[in-house]
PDB file of C-alpha atoms and ligand atoms in Angstrom:
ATOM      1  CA  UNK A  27      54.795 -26.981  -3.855  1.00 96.00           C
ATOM      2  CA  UNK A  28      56.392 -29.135  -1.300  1.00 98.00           C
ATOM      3  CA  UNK A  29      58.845 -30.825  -4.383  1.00 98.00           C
ATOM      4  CA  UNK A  30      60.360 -28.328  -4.859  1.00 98.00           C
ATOM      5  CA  UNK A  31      64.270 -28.933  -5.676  1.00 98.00           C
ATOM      6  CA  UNK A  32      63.821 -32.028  -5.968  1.00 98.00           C
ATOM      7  CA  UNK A  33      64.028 -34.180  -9.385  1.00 98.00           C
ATOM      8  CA  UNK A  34      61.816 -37.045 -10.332  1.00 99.00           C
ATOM      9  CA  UNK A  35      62.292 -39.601 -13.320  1.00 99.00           C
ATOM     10  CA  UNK A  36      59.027 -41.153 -14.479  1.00 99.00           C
ATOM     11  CA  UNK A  37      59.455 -44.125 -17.069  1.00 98.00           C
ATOM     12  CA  UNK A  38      56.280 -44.200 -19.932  1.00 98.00           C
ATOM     13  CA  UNK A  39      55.250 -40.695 -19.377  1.00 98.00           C
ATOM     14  CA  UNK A  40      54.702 -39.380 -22.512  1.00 98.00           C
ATOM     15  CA  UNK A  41      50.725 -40.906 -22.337  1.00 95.00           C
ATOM     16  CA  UNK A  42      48.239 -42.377 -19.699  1.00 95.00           C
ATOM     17  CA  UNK A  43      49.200 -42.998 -16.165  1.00 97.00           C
ATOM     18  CA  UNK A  44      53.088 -41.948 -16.161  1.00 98.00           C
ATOM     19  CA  UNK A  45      51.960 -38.597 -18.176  1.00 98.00           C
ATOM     20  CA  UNK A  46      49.513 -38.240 -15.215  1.00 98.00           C
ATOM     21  CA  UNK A  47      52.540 -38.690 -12.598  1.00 98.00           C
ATOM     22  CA  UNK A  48      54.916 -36.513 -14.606  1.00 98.00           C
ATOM     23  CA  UNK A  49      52.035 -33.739 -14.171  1.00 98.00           C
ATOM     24  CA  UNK A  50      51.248 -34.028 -10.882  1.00 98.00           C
ATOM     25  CA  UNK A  51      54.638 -33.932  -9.435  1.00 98.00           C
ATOM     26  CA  UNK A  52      55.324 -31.042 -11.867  1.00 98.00           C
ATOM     27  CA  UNK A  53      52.333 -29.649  -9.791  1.00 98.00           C
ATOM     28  CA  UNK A  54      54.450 -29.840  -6.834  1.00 98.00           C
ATOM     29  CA  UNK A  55      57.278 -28.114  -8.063  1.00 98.00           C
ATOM     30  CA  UNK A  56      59.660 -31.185  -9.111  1.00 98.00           C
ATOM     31  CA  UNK A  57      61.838 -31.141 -12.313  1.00 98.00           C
ATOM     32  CA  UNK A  58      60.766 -34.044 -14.429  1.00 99.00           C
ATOM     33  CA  UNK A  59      62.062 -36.338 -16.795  1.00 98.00           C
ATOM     34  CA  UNK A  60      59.546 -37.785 -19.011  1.00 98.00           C
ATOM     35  CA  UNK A  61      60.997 -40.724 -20.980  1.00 98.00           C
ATOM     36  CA  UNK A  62      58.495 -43.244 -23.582  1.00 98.00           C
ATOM     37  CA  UNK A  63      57.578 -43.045 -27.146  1.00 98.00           C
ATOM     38  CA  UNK A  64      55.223 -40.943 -29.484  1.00 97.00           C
ATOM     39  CA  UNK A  65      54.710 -38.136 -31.626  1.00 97.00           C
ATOM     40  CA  UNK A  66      57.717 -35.483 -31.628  1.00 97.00           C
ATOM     41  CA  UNK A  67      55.509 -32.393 -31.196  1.00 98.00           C
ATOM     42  CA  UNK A  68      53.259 -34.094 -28.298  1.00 98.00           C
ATOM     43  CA  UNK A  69      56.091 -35.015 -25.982  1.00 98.00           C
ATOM     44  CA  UNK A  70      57.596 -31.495 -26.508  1.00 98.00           C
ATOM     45  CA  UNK A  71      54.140 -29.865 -25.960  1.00 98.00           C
ATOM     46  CA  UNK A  72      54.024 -32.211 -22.667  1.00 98.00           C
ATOM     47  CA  UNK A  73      57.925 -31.447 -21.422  1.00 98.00           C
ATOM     48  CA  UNK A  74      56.352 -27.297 -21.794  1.00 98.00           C
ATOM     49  CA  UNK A  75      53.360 -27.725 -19.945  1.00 98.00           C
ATOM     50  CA  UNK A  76      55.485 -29.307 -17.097  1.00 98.00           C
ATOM     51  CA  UNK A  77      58.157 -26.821 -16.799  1.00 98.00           C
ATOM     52  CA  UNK A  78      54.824 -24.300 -16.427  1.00 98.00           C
ATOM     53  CA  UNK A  79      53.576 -26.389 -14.218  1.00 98.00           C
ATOM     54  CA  UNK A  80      56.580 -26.746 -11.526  1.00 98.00           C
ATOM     55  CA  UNK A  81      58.466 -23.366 -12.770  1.00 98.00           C
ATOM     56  CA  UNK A  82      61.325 -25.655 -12.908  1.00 98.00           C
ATOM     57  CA  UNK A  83      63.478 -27.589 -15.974  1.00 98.00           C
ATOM     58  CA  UNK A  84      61.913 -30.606 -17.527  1.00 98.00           C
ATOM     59  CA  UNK A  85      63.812 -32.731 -19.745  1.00 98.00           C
ATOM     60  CA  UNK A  86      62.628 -35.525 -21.968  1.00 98.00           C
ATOM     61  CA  UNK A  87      64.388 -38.859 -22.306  1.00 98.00           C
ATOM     62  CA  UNK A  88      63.928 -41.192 -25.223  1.00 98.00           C
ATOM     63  CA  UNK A  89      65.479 -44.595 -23.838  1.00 98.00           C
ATOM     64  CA  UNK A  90      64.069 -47.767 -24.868  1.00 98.00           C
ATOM     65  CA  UNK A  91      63.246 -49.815 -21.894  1.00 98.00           C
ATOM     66  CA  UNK A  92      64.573 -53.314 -23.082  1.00 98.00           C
ATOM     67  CA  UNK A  93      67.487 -51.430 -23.411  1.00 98.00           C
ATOM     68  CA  UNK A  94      69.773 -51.509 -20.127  1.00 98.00           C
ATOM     69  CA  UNK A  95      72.631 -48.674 -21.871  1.00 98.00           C
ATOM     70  CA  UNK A  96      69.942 -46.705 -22.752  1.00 98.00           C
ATOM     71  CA  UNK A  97      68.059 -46.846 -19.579  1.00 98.00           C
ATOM     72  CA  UNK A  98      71.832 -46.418 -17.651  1.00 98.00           C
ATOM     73  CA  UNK A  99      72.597 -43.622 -20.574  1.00 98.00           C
ATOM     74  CA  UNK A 100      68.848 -41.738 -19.247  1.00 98.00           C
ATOM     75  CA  UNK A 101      69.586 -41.465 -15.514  1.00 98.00           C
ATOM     76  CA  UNK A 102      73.284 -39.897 -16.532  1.00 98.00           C
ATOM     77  CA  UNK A 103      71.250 -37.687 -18.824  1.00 98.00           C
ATOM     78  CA  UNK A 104      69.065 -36.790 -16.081  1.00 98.00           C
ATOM     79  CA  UNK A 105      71.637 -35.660 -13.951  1.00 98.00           C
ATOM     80  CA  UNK A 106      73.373 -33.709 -16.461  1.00 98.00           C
ATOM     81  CA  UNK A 107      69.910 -31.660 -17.461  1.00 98.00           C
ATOM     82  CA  UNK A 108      68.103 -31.655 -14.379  1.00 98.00           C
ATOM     83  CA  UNK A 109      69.820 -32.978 -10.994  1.00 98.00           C
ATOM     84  CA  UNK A 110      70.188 -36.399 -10.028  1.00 98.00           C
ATOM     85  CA  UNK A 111      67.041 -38.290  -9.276  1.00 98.00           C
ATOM     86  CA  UNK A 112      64.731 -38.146  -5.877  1.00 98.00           C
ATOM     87  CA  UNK A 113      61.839 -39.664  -7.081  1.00 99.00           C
ATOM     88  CA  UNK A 114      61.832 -42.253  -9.428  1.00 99.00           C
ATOM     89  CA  UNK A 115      58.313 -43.421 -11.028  1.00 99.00           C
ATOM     90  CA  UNK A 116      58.982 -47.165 -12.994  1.00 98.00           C
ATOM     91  CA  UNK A 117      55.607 -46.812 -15.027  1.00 98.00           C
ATOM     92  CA  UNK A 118      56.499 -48.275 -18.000  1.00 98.00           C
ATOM     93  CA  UNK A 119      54.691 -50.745 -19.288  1.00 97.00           C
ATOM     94  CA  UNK A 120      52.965 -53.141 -22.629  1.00 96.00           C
ATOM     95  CA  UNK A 121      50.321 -55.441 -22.362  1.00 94.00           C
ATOM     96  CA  UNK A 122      49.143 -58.867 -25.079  1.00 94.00           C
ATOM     97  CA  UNK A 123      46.646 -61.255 -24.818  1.00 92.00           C
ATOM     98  CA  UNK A 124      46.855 -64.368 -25.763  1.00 95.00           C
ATOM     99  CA  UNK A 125      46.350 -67.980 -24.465  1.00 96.00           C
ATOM    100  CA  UNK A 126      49.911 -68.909 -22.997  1.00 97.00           C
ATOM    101  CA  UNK A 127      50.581 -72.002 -25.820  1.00 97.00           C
ATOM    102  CA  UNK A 128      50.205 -69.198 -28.647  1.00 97.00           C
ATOM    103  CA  UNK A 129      51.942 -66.722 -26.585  1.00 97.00           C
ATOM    104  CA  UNK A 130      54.371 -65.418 -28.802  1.00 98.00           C
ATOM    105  CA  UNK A 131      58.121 -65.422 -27.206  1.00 98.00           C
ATOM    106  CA  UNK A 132      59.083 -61.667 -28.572  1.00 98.00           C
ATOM    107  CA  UNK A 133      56.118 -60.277 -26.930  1.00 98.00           C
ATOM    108  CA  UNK A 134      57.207 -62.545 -23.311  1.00 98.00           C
ATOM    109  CA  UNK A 135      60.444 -60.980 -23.791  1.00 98.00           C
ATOM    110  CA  UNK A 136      59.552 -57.140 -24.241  1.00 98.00           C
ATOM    111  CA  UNK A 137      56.837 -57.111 -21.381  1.00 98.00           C
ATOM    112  CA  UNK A 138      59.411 -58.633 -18.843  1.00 98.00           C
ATOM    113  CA  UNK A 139      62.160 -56.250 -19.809  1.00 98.00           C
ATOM    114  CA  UNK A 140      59.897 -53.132 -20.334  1.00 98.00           C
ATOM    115  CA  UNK A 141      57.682 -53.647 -16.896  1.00 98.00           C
ATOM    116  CA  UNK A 142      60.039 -55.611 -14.832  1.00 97.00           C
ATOM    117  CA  UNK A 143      63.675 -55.793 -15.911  1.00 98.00           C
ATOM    118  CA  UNK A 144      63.883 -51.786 -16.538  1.00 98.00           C
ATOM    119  CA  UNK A 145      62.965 -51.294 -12.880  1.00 98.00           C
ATOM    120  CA  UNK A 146      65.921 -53.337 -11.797  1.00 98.00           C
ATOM    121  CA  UNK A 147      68.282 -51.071 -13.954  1.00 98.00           C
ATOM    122  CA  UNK A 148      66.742 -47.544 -13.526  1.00 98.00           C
ATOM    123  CA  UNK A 149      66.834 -48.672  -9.312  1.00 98.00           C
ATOM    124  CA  UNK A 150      70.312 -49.783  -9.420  1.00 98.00           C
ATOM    125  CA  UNK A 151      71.494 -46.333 -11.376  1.00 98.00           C
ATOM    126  CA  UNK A 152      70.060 -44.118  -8.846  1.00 98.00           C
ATOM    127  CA  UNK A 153      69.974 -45.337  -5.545  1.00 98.00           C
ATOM    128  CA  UNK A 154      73.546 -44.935  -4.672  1.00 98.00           C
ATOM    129  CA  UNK A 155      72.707 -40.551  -5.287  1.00 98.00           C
ATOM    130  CA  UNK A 156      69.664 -41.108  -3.081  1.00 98.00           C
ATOM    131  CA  UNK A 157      71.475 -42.954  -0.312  1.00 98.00           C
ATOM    132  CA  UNK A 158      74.282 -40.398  -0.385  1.00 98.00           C
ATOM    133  CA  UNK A 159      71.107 -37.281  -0.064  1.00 98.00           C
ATOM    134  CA  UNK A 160      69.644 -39.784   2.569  1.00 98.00           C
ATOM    135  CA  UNK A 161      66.610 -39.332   0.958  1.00 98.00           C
ATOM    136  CA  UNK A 162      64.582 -41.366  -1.976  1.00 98.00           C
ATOM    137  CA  UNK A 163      61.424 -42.232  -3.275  1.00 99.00           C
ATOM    138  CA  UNK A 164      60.845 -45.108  -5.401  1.00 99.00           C
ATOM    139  CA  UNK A 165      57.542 -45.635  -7.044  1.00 99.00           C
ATOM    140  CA  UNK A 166      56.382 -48.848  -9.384  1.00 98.00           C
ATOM    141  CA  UNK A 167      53.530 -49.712 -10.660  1.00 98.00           C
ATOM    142  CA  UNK A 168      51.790 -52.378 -10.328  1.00 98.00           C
ATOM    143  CA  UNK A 169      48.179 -53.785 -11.075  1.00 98.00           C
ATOM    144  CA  UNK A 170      45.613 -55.373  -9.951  1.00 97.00           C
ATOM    145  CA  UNK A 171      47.854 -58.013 -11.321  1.00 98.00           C
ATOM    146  CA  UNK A 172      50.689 -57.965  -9.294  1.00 98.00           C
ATOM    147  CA  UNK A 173      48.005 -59.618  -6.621  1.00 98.00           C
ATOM    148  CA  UNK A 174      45.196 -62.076  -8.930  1.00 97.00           C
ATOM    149  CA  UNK A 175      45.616 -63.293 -12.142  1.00 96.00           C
ATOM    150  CA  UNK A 176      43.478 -62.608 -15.460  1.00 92.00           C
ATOM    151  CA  UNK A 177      43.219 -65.423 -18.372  1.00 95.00           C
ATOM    152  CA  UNK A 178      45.875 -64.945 -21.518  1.00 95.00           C
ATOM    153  CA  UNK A 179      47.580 -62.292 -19.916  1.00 96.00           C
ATOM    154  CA  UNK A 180      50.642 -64.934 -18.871  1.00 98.00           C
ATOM    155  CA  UNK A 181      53.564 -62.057 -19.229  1.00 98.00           C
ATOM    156  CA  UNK A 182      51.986 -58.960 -17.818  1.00 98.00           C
ATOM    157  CA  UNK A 183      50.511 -61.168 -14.967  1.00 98.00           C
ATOM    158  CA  UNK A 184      54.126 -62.646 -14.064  1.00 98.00           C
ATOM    159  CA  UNK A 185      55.925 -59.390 -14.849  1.00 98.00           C
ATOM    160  CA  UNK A 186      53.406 -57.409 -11.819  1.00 98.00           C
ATOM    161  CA  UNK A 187      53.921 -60.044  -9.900  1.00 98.00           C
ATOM    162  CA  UNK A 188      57.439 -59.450 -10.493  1.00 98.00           C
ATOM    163  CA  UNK A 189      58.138 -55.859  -9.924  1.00 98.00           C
ATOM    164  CA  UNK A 190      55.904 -55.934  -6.621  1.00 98.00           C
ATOM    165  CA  UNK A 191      58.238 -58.763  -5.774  1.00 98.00           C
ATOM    166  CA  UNK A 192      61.636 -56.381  -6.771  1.00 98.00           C
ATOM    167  CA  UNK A 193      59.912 -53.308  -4.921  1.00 98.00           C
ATOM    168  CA  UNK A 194      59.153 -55.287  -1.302  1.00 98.00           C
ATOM    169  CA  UNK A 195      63.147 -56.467  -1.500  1.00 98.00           C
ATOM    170  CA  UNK A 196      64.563 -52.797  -2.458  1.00 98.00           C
ATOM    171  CA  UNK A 197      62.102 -51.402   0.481  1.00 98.00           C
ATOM    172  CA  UNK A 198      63.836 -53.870   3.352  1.00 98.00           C
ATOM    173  CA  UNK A 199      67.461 -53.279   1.900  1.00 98.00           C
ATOM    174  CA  UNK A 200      66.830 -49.319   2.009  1.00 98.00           C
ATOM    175  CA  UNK A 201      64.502 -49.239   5.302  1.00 98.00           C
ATOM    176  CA  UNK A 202      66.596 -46.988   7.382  1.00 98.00           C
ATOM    177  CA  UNK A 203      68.343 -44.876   4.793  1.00 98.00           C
ATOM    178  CA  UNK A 204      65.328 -42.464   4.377  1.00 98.00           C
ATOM    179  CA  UNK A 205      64.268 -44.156   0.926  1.00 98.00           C
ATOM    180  CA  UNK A 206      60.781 -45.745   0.575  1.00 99.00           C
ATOM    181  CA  UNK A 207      59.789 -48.277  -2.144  1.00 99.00           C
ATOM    182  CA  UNK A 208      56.123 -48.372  -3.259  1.00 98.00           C
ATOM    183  CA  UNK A 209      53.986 -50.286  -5.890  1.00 98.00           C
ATOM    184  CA  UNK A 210      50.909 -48.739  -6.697  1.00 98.00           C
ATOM    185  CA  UNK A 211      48.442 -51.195  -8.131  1.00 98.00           C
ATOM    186  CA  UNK A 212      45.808 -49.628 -10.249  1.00 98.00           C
ATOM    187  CA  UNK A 213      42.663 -51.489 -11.629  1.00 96.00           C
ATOM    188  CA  UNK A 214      41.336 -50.839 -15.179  1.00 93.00           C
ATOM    189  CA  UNK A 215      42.194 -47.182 -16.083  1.00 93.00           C
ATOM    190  CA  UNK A 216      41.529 -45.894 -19.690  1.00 87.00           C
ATOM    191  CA  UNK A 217      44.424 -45.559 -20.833  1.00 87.00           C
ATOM    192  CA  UNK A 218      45.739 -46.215 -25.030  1.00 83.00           C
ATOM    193  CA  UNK A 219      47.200 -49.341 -23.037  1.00 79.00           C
ATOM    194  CA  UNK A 220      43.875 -49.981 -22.011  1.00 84.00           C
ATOM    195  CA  UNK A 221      42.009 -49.479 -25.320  1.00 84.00           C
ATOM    196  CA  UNK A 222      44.434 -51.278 -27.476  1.00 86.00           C
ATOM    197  CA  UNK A 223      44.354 -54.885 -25.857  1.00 84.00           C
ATOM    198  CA  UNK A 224      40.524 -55.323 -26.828  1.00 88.00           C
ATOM    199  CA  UNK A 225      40.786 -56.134 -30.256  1.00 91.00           C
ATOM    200  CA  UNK A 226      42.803 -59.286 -29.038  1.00 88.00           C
ATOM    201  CA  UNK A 227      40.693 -59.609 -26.260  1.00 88.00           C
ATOM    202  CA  UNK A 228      37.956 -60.026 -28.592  1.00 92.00           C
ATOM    203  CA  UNK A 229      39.624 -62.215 -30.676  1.00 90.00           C
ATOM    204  CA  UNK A 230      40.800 -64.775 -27.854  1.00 88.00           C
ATOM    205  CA  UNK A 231      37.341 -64.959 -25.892  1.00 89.00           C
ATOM    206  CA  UNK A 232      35.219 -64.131 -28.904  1.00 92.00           C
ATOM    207  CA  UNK A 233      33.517 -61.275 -27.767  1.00 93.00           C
ATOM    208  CA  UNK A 234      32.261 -58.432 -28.636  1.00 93.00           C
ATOM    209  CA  UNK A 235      33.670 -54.741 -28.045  1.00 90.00           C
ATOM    210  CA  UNK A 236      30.574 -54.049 -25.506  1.00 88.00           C
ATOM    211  CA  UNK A 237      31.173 -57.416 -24.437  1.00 90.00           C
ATOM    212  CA  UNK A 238      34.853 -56.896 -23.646  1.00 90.00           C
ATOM    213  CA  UNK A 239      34.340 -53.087 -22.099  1.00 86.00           C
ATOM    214  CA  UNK A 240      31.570 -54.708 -19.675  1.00 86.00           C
ATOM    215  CA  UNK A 241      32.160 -58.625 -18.935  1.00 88.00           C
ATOM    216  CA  UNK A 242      36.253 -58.408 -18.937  1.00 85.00           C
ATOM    217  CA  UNK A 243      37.456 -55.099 -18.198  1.00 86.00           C
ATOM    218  CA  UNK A 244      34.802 -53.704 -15.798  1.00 90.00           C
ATOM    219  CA  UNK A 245      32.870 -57.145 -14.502  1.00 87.00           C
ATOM    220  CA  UNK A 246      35.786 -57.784 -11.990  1.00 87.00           C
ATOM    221  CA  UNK A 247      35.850 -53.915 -11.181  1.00 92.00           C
ATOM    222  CA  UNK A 248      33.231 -53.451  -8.187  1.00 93.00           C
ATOM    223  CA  UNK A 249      32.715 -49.623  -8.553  1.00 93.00           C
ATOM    224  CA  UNK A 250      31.899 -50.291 -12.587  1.00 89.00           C
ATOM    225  CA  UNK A 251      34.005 -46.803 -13.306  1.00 89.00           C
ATOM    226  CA  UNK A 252      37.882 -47.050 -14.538  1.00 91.00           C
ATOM    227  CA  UNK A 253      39.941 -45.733 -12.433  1.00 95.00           C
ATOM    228  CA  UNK A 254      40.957 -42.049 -13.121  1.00 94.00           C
ATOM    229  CA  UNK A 255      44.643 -41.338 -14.060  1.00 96.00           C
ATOM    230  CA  UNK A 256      44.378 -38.049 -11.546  1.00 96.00           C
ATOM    231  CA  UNK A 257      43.800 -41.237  -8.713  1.00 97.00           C
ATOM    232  CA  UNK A 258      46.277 -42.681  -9.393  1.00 98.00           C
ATOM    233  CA  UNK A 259      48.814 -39.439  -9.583  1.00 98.00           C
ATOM    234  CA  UNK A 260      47.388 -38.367  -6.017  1.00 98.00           C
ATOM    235  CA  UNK A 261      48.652 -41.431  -4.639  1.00 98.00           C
ATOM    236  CA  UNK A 262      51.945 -41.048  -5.548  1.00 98.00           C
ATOM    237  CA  UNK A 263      52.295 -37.320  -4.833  1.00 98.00           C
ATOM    238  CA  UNK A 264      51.237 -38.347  -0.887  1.00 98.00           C
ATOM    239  CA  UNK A 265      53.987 -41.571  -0.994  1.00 98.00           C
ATOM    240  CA  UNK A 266      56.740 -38.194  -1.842  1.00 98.00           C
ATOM    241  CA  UNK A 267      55.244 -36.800   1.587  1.00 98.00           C
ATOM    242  CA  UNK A 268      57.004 -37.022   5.010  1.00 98.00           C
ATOM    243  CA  UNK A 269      53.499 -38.243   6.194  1.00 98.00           C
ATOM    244  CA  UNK A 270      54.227 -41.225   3.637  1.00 98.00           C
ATOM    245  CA  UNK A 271      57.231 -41.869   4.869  1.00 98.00           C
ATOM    246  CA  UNK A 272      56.227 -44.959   6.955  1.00 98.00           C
ATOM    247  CA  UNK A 273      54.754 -46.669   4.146  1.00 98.00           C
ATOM    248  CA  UNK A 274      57.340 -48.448   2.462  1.00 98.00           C
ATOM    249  CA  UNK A 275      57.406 -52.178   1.097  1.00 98.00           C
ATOM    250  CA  UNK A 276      53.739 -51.698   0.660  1.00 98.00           C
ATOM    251  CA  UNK A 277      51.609 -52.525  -2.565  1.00 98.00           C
ATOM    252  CA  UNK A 278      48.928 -50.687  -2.567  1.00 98.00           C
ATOM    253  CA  UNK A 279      45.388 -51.416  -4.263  1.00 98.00           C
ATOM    254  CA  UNK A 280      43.703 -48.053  -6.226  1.00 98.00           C
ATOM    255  CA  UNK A 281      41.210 -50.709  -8.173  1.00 97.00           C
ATOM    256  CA  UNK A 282      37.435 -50.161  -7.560  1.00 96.00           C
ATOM    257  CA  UNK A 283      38.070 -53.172  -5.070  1.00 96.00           C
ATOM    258  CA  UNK A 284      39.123 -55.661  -7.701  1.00 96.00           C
ATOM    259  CA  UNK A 285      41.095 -57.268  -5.303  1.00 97.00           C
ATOM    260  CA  UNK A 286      38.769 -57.566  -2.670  1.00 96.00           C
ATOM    261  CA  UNK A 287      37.050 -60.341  -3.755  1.00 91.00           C
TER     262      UNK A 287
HETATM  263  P1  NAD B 301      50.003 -46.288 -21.999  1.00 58.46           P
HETATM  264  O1  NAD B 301      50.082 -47.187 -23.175  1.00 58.46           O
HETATM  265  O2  NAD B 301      49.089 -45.096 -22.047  1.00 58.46           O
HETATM  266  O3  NAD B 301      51.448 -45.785 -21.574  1.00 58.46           O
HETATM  267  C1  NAD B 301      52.568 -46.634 -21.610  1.00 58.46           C
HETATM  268  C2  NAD B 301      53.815 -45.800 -21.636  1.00 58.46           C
HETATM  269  O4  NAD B 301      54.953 -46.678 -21.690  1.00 58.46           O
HETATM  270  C3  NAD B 301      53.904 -44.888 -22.873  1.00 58.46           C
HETATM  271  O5  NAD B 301      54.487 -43.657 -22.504  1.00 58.46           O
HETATM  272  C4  NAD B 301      54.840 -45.665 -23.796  1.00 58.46           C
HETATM  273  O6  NAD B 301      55.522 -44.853 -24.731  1.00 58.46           O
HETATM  274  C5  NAD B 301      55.781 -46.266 -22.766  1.00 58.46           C
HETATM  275  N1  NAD B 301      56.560 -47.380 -23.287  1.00 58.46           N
HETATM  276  C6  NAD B 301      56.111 -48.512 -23.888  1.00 58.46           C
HETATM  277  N2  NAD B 301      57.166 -49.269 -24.275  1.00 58.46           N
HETATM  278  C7  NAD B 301      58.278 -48.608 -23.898  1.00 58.46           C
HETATM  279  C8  NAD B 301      59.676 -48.876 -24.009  1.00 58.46           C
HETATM  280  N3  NAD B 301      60.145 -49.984 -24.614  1.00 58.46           N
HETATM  281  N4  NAD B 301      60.528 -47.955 -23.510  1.00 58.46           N
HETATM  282  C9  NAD B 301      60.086 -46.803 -22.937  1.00 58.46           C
HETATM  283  N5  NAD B 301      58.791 -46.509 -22.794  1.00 58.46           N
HETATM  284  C10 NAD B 301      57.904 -47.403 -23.274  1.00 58.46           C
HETATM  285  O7  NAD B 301      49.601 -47.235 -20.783  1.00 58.46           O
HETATM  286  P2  NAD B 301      49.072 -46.958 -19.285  1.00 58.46           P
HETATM  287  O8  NAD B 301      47.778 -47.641 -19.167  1.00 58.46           O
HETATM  288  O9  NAD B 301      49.216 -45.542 -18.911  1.00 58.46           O
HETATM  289  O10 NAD B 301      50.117 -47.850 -18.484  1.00 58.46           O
HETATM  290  C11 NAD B 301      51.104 -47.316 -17.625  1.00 58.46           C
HETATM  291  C12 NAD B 301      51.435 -48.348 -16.571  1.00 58.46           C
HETATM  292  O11 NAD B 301      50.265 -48.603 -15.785  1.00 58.46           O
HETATM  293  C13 NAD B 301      51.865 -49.701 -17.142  1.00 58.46           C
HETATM  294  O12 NAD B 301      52.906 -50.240 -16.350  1.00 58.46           O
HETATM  295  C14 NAD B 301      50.609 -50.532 -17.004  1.00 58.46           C
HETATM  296  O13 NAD B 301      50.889 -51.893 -16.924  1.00 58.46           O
HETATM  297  C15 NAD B 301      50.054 -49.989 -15.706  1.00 58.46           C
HETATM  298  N6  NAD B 301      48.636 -50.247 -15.470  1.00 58.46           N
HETATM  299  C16 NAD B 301      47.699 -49.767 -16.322  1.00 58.46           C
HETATM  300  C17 NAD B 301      46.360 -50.021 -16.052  1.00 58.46           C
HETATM  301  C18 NAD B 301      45.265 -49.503 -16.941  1.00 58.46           C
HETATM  302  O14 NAD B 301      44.120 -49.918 -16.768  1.00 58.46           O
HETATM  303  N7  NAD B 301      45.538 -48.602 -17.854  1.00 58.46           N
HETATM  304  C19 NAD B 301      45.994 -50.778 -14.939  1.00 58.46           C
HETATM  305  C20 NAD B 301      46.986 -51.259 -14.104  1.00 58.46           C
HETATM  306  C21 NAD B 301      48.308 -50.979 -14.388  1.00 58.46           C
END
């Protein structure tokens, strides 16, 4: 339980990847704040299992991430219930599909605010407590698309691109203050994230669901297996390591070797 005392704030935690975060650094005795949408009694089920889990406080935070006073109002809220934040996960995330001339401008909007735009404001409200402690770790994550590109995914595709861009520059300004910056860049897990975009998917390439599951989502995918959430949780428990603490400004591929090709 090497977390122990320390606090971590994971963005889009109440399902999929940032649940799996929330769980694992729970595992290692950190107090977390979960913070995303859903059903009432799920989240509150979650925020238990994760105070058994670390044997420490876990709080729940129910900011909207195109909102920057809500996202400002969560990290006050975090200090206040928990402690101010040591590790901070930016996970949150939407995805559409659509061919960039039909791409419709509300759905542009919400994916750059909720993937890259909260980062900026959830960074910039807790790195002046980390510099102070001397001490900081800084998560995002990425995708395979923060490196290649995928057809009618214009948003999401600029957005990674985006946050890996944020992450490298917060990594150099921080380099010697004990803080390391990380994007972790998953390929296809199976997430609700995952499963919800193939209905569109179908619709724009006219495909069926088989079709979808096995020539978009898994042909680029070497291994043919989705990545597992637990993966991807793994990694970022080692980036909160002292071992880690040489990696920083690094974006680094968990994708079945997507991006070696
Ligand atoms: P998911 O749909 O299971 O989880 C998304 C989370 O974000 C949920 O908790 C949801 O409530 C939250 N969220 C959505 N809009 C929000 C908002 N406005 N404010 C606050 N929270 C909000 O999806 P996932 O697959 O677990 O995705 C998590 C992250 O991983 C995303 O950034 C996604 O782009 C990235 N990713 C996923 C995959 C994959 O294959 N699943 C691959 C690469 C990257």
């Amino acid at each position: 339980m090497f977390l122990k005392g320390k606090t971590a704030l994971v963005t889009g935690s109440t399902s999929g990847i940032g649940g799996g975060y929330a769980k694992a650094l729970a595992a290692e005795g950190a107090a977390v704040m979960i913070n995303g949408f859903g059903d009432e009694g799920e989240i509150e089920s979650l925020r238990q299992e994760l105070e058994k889990l670390s044997g420490a406080k876990a709080a729940y935070s129910k900011a909207d991430m195109t909102k920057p006073d809500e996202i400002r109002q969560m990290a006050t809220d975090c200090a206040e219930q928990l402690a101010e934040v040591d590790i901070l996960v930016n996970n949150a995330g939407i995805q559409h599909v659509a061919p960039v001339d039909e791409f419709p401008e509300d759905k542009w909007n919400a994916i750059m605010d909720i993937i890259c735009n909260s980062a900026f404001h959830t960074t910039k409200a807790v790195l002046p407590g980390m510099k102070q402690r001397g001490w900081g770790r800084i998560i995002n994550t990425g995708s395979m698309h923060s490196k290649v590109a995928s057809p009618y995914k214009s948003a999401y595709n600029a957005a990674k691109h985006a946050i890996a861009g944020f992450s490298k520059t917060v990594a150099l300004e921080v380099a010697q203050q004990g803080i390391t910056v990380n994007t972790i860049s998953p390929g296809y897990a199976w997430t609700p994230l995952v499963e919800n975009q193939i209905p569109d998917t179908m619709k724009a390439r006219n495909m069926t669901r088989e079709q979808v599951m096995n020539d978009v989502l898994l042909a680029g995918q070497p291994t043919k297996k989705f990545v597992q959430i637990d993966q991807i949780a793994a990694l970022a428990v080692f980036l909160c390591k002292d071992e880690a603490s040489a990696i920083t400004g690094a974006n680094l591929s968990i994708d079945g070797g997507w991006t070696a090709q």
